[in-house]
Coordinates of C-alpha atoms and ligand atoms in Angstrom, one line a residue:
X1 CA -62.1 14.9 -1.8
X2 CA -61.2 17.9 -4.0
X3 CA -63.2 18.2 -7.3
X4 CA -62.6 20.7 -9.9
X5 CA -65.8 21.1 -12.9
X6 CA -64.3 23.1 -15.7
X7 CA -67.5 24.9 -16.7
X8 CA -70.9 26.4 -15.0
X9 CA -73.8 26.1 -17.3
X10 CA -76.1 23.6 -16.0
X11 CA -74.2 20.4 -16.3
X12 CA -71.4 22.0 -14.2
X13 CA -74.2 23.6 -11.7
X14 CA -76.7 20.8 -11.3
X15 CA -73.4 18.2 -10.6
X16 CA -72.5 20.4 -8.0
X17 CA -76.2 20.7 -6.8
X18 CA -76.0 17.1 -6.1
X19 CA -73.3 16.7 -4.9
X20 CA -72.6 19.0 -2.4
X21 CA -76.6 18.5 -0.9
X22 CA -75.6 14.9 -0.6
X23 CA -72.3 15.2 1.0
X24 CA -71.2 18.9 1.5
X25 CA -67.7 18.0 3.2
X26 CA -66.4 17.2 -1.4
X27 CA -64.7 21.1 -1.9
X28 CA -65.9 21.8 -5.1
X29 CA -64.4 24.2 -7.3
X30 CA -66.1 25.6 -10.5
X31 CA -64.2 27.5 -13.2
X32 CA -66.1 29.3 -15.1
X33 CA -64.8 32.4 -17.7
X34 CA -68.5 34.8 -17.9
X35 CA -69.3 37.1 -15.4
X36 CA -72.4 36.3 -15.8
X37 CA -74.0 32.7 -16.9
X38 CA -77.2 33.2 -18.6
X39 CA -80.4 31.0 -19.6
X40 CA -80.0 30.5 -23.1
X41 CA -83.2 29.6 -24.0
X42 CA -84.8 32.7 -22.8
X43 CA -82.2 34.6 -25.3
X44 CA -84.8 34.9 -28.5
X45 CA -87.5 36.5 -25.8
X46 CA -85.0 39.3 -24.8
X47 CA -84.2 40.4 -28.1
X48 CA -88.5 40.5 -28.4
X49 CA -88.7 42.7 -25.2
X50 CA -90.6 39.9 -23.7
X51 CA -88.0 39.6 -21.0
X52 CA -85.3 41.8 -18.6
X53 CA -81.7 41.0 -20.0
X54 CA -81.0 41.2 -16.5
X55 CA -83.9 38.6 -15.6
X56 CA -81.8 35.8 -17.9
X57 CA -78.8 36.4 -15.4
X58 CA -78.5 33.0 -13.2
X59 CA -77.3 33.4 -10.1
X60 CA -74.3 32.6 -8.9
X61 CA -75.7 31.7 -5.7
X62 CA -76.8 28.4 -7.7
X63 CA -72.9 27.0 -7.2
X64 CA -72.2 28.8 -4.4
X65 CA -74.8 28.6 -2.1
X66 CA -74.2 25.0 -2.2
X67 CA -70.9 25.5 -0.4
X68 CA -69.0 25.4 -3.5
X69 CA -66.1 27.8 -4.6
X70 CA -67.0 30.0 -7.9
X71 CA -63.9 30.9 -9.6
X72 CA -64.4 33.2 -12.7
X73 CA -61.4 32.2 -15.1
X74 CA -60.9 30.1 -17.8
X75 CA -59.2 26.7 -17.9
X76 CA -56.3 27.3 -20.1
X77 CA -54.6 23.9 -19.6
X78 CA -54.9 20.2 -18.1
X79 CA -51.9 18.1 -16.6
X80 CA -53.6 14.5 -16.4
X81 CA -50.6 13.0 -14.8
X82 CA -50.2 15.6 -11.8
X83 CA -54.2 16.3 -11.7
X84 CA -54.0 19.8 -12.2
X85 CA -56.0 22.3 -14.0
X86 CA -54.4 25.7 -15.0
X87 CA -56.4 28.7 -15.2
X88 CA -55.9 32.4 -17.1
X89 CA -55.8 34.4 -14.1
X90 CA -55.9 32.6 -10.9
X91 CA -53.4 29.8 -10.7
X92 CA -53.8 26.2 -10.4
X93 CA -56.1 23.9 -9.1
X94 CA -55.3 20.3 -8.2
X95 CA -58.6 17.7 -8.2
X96 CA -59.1 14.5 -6.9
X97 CA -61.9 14.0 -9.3
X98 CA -62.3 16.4 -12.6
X99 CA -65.8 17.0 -14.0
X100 CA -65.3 18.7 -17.8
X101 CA -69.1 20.5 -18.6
X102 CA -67.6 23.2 -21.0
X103 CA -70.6 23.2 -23.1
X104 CA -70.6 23.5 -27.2
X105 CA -70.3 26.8 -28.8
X106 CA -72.2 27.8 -31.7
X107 CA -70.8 26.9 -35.3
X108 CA -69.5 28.8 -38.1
X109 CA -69.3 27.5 -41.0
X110 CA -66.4 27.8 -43.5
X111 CA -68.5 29.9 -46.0
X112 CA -66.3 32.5 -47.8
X113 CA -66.8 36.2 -45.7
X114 CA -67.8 34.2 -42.8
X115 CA -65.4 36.2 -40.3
X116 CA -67.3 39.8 -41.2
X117 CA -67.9 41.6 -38.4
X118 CA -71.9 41.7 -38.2
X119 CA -72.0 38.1 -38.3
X120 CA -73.2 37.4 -34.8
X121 CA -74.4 33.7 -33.0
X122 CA -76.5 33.5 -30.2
X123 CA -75.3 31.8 -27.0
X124 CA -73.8 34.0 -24.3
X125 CA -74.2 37.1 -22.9
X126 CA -72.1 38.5 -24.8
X127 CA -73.5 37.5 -28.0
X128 CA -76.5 38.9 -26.8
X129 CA -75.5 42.2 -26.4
X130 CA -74.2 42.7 -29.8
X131 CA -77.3 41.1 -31.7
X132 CA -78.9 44.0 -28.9
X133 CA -76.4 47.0 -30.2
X134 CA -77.4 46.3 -33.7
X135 CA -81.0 45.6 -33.1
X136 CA -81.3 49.3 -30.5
X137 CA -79.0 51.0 -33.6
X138 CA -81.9 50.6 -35.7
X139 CA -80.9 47.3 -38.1
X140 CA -83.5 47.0 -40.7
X141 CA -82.4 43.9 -41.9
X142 CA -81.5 40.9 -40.7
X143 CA -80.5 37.2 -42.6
X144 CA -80.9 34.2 -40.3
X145 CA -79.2 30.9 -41.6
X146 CA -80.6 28.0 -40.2
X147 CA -84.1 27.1 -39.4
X148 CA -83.9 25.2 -36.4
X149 CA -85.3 26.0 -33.1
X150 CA -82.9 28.4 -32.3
X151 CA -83.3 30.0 -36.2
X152 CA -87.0 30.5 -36.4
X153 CA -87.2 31.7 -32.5
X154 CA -84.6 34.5 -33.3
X155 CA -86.5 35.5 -36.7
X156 CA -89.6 35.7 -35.0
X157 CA -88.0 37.7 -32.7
X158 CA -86.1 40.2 -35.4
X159 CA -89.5 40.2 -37.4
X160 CA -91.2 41.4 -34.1
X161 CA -88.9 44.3 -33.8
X162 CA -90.3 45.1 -37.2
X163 CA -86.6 44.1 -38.8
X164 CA -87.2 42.6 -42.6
X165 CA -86.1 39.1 -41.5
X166 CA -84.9 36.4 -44.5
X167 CA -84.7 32.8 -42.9
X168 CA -82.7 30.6 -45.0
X169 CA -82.7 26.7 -44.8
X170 CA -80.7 24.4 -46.4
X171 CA -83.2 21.5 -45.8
X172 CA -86.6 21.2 -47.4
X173 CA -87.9 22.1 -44.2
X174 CA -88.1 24.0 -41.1
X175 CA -87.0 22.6 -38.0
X176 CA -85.6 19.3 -40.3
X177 CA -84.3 17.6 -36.8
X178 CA -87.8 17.5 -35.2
X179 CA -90.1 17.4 -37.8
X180 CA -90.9 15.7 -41.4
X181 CA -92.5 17.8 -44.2
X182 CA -95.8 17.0 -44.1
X183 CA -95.6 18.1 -40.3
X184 CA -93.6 21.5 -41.1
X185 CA -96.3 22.8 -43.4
X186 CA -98.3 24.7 -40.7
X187 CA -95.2 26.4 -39.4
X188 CA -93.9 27.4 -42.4
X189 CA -96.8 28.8 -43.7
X190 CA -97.3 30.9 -40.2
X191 CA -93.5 32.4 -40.5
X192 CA -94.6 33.1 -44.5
X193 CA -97.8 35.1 -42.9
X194 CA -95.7 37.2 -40.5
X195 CA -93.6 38.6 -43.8
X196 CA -90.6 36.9 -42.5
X197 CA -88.6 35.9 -45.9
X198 CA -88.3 31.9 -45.4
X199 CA -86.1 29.7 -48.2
X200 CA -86.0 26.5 -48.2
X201 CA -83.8 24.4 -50.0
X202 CA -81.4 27.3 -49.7
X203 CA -77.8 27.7 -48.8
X204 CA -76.1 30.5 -48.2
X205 CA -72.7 30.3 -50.5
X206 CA -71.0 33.7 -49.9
X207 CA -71.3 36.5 -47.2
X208 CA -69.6 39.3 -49.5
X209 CA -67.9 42.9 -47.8
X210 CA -64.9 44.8 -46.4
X211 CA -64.9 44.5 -42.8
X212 CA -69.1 44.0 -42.7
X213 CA -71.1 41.5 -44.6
X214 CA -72.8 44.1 -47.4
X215 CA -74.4 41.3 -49.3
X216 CA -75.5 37.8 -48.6
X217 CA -75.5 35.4 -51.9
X218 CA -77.9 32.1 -52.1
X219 CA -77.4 28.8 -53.8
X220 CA -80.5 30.0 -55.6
X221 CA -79.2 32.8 -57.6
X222 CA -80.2 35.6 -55.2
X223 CA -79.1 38.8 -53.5
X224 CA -79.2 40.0 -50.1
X225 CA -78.3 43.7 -49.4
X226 CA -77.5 44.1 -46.2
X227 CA -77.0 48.0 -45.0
X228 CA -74.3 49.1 -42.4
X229 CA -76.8 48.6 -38.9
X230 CA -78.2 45.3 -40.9
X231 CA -76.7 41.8 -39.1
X232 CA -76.3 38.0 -40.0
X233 CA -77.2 35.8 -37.2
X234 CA -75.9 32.1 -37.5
X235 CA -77.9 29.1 -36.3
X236 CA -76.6 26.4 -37.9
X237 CA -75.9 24.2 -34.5
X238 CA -73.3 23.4 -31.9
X239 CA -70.0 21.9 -31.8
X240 CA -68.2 20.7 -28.5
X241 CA -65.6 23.0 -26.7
X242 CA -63.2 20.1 -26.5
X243 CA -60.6 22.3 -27.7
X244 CA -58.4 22.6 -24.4
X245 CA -58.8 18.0 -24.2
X246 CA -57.5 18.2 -28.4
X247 CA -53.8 16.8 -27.4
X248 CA -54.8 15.1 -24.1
X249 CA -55.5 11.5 -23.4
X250 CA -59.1 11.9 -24.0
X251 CA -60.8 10.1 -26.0
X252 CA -62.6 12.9 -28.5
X253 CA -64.8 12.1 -30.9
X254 CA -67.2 13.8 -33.7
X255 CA -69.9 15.0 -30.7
X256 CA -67.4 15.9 -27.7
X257 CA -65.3 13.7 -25.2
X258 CA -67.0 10.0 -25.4
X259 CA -68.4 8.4 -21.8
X260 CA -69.7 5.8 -20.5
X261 CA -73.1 5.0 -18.7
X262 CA -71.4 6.8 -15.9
X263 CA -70.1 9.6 -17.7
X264 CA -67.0 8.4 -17.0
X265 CA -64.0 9.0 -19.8
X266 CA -61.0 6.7 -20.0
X267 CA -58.7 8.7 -18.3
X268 CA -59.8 7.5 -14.7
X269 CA -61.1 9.8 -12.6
X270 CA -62.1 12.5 -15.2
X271 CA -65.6 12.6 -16.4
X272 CA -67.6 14.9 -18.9
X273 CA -71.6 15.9 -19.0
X274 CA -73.4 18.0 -21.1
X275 CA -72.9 19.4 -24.4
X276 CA -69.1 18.7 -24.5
X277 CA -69.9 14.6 -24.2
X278 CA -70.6 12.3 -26.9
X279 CA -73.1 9.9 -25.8
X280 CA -75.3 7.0 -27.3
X281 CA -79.3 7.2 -28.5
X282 CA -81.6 5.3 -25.7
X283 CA -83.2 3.7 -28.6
X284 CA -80.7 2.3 -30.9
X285 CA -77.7 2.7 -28.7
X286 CA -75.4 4.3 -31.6
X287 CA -73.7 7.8 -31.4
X288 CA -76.5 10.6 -31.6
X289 CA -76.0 13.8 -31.0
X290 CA -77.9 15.0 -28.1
X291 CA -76.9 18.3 -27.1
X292 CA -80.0 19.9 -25.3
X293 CA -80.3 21.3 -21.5
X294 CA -82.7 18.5 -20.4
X295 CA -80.1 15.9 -21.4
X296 CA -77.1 18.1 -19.5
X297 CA -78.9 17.9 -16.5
X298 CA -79.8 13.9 -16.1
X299 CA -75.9 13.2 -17.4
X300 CA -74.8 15.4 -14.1
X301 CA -76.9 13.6 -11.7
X302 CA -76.1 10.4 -13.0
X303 CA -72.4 11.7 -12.6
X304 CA -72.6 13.5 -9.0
X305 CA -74.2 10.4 -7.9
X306 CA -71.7 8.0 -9.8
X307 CA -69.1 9.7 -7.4
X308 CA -71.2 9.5 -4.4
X309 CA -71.4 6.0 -4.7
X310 CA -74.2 5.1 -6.2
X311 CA -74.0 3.2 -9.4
X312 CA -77.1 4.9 -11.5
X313 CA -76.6 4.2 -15.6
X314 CA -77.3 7.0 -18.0
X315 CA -79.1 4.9 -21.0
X316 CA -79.3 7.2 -23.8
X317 CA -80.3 10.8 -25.1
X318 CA -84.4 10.2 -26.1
X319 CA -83.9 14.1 -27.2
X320 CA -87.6 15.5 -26.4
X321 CA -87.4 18.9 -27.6
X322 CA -90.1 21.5 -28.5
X323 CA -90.0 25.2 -29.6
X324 CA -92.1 28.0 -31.0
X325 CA -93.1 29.7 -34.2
X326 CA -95.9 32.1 -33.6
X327 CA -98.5 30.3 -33.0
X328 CA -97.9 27.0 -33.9
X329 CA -95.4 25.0 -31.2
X330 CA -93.5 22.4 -32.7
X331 CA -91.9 19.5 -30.6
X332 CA -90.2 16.0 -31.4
X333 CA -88.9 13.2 -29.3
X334 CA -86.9 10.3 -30.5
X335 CA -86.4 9.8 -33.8
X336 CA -88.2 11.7 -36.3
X337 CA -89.5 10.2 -39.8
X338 CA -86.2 10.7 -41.7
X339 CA -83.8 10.2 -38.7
X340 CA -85.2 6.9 -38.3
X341 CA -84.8 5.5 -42.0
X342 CA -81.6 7.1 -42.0
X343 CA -80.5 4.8 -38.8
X344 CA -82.0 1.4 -40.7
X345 CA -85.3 1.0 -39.3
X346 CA -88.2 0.0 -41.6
X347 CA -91.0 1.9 -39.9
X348 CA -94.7 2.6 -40.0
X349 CA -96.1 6.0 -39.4
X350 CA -99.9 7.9 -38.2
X351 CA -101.1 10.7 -37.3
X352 CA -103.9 11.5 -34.8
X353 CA -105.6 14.6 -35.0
X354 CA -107.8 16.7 -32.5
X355 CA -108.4 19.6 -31.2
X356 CA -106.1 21.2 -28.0
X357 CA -109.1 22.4 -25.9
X358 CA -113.3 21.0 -26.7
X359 CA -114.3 22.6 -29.8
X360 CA -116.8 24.9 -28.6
X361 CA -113.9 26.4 -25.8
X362 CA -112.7 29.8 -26.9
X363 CA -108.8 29.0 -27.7
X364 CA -109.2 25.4 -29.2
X365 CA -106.5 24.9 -31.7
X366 CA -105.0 22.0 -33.8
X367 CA -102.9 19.5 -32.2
X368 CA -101.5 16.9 -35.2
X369 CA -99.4 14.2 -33.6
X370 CA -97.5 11.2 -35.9
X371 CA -95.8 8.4 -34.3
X372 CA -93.1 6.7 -36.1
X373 CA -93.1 3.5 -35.2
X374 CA -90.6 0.0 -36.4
X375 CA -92.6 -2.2 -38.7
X376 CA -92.1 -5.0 -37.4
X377 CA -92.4 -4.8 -33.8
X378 CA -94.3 -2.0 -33.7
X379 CA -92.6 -0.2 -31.0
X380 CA -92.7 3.6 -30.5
X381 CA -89.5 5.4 -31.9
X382 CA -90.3 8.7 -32.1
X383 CA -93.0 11.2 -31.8
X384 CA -93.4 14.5 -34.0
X385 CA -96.1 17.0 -33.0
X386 CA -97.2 20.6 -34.3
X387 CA -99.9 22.4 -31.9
X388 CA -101.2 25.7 -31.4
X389 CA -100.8 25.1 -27.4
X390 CA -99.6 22.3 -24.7
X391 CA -97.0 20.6 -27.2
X392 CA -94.8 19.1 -23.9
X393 CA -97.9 17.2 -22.7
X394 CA -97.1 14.8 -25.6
X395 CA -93.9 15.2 -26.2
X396 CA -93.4 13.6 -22.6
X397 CA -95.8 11.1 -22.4
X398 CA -94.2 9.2 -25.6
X399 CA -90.8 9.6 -24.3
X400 CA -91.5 8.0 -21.5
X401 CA -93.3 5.5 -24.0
X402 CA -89.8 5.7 -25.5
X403 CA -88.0 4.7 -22.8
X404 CA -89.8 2.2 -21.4
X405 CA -89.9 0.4 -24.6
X406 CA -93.6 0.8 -25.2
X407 CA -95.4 -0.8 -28.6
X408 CA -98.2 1.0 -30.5
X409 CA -100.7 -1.2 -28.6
X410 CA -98.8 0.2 -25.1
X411 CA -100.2 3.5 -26.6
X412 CA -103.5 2.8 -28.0
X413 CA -104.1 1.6 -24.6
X414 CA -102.8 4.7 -22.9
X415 CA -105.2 6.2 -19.8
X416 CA -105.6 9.6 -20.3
X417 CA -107.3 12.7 -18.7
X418 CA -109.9 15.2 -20.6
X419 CA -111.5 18.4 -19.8
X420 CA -112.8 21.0 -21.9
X421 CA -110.8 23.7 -21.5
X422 CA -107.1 21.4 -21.6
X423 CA -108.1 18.9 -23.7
X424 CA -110.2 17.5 -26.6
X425 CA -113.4 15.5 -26.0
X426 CA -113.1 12.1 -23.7
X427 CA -113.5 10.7 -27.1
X428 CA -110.3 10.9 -28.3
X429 CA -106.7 11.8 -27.5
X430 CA -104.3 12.5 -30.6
X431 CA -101.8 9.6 -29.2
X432 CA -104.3 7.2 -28.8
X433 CA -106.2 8.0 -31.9
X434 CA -102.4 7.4 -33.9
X435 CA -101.3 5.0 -31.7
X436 CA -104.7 2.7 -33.2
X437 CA -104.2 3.9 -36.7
X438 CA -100.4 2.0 -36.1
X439 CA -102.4 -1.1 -35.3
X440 CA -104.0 -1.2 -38.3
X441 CA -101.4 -0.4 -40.4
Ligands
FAD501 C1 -80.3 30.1 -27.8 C2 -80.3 28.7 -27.2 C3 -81.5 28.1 -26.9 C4 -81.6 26.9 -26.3 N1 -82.8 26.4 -26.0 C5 -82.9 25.2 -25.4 C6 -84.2 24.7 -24.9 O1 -85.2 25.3 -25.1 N2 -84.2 23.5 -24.3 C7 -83.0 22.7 -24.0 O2 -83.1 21.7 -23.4 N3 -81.8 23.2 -24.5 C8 -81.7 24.4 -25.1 N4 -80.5 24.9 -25.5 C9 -79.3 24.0 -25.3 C10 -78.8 24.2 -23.9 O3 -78.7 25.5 -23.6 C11 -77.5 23.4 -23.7 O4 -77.7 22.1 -24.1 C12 -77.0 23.5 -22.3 O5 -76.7 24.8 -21.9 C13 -75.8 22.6 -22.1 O6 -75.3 22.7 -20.8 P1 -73.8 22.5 -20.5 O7 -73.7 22.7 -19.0 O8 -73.4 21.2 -21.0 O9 -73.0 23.5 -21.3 P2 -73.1 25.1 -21.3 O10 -74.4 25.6 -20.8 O11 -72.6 25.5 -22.7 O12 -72.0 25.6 -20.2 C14 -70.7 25.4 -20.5 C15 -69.9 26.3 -19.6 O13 -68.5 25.9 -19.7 C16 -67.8 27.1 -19.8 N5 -66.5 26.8 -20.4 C17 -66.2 26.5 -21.6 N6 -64.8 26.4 -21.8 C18 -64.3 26.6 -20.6 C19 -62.9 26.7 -20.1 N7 -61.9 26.5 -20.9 N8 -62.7 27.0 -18.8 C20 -63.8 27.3 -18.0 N9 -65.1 27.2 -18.4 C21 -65.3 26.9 -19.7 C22 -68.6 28.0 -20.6 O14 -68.2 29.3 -20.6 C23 -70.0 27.8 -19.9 O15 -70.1 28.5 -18.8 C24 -80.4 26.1 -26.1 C25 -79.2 26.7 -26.4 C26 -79.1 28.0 -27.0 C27 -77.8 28.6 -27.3

């Protein structure tokens, strides 16, 4: 069997992990256009000297030490009816089976100047580089639209470089997809303290300049001067790269191609994972948008095995997500306060409090954690939390409440672990202490 996977991030690498460790006589061919893929997330630390550019390089040894051929083009066209793909550069390939994992790229959005030339995204190496140029030519000012994860790890980076960094936010809220207001607070007040220049309730209406943005003007009557080394950086999310599939049979729609359980598309034989698929939420099984690493990866197993035989269902993006301010860490899984009104549900929320290490323990910190839960039934539907350490601990125990359907009594019930320097007293865990405040709500 011949397969060809249009794209190397870690959809495209961990299908062909699979794969090819399972059954290594499938040829597998990977097209892929960078010379080098990089980890993404690591990006932000980079740009803070925390990390080697070179040490965000993956290997390519991750495809083809598997067996699998690396081809370094770009897939210029499809021919569905002959099973072809054409590249740039290096000819055709014919598949048996055709695995799309071209990613998302970062939006733009129409705002008048938006095409200036030091208006920069974050994604590949290459976008990397230039935020680096401007960032080693001495930029003294940057203007970061979009306070999502993404947003407020790149301003904290900027800020560290001792750059005079303006964060602007649309929302009445930092990191709006994770977290409500009242959980937002202690971030936003930590970016405040670090001098970086956070709006809220802001948009940016009008990037002004020749060929370089010169001045950035806000919904709220203000000014940005930006000098010649001085950059934009948008963060304002990710659309699909479904651009190549726009005349095809595919069925394309707001999030990327649409699959099934198998990640399976309706042309037979062609399948999509990762950012470029539009999937369902686990919890309410409507479109959500779920385009995170740690929901590319499960959506290529379930897909590599799919084609090995076995019949394993993908059942929905949970989206457990966490990032970083300064300090504080911020994390959300399933659906936060607002995203859940906003999909119907009439739901019930608490917060549990404590402390991330004993008291007395040198390093003990806040750790707040709410639970949005549906009135009725009381079952768990999303999770935000805001810590000063070990955010994931929580974040992964209530998705896996999440996904196996679990009830605030599930919760209150919950068996943990406690020691002094990793946790708050035996007394109490923040979960269990919300998870009983939902019982008697
Ligand atoms: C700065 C940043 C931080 C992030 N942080 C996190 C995080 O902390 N946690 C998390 O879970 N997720 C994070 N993400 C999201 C995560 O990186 C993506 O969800 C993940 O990379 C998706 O994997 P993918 O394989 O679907 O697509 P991608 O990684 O985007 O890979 C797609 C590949 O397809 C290639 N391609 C596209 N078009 C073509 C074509 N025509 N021909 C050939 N190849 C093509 C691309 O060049 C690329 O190599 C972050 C993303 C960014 C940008």
């Amino acid at each position: 069997m011949d397969i060809v996977v249009v794209g190397g991030g870690p959809g495209g690498i961990q299908f062909t992990k699979t794969v090819k460790s399972h059954n290594p006589d499938i040829n597998i061919t990977v097209i892929r256009p960078e010379p080098f893929s990089v980890i993404y997330c690591a990006l932000p630390y980079v740009i803070e000297d925390l990390v080697d550019k070179i040490k965000v390089r993956k290997s390519d040894g991750l495809i083809t030490d598997t067996g699998a051929k690396l081809v370094k083009d770009e897939a210029v066209g499809v021919d569905f009816d002959n099973n072809v793909v054409q590249t740039k550069k290096s000819g055709n390939f014919r598949f048996d089976k055709l695995i799309i994992a071209t990613g998302a790229s970062p939006v733009i959005p129409p705002i008048k100047g938006s095409n200036l030339k030091n208006i920069l995204t974050v994604k590949t190496e290459s976008d990397l580089e230039q935020i680096l140029e401007y960032v080693n030519l001495g930029a003294e000012k940057a203007v970061v639209v979009g306070a999502g994860n993404i947003g407020i790890e790149m301003s904290v980076a900027l800020k560290h470089k001792g750059i005079e960094t303006h964060l602007i936010e649309m929302q009445d809220r930092v990191v709006p997809n994770m977290l409500s207001k009242d959980m937002s607070k202690l971030p936003e007040e930590e970016l405040l303290q670090e001098g970086i220049h956070l709006k809220l309730n802001t948009a940016v209406t009008e990037f002004s300049g020749e060929d370089r943005v010169t001045e950035v003007k806000l919904s709220n009557g203000e000014k940005i001067t930006l000098g010649e080394k001085d950059i934009v950086i948008m963060c304002v999310g990710v659309k699909a790269n479904i651009e190549l599939f726009k005349e095809s049979p595919l069925n394309i729609d707001r999030d990327g191609i649409v699959v099934n359980e198998y990640m399976e598309t309706n042309v037979d034989n062609v399948y999509a994972v990762g950012d470029c698929a539009s999937y369902i939420s686990y919890i309410d099984k409507k479109p959500l948008g779920g385009k995170l690493a740690t929901n590319a990866v499960p959506m290529a197993r379930i897909c590599a095995y799919r084609i090995l035989g076995r019949n394993y269902k993908y059942q929905g993006f949970i989206n457990g997500a966490i990032t970083k301010c300064i300090n504080w860490r911020m994390g959300g899984t399933g659906f936060n306060e607002e995203m859940a009104k906003s999909r119907g549900f009439d739901i019930v929320t608490a917060k549990g409090e404590t402390t991330t290490r004993f008291p007395m323990i040198p390093g003990a910190t806040k750790v707040i954690v709410k639970l949005i839960a549906e009135k009725e039934t009381l079952k768990i539907l999303g999770a935000e939390v805001v810590a000063g350490e070990s955010v994931p601990q929580f974040i992964d125990v209530i998705s896996y409440a999440i996904q196996k359907q679990s009830t605030a009594y599930d919760l209150f019930q919950f068996s943990y672990c406690a020691q002094p320097f990793q946790t708050f007293f035996p007394a109490s865990n923040a979960i269990v202490q919300a998870a009983e405040k939902l019982l008697n709500t």
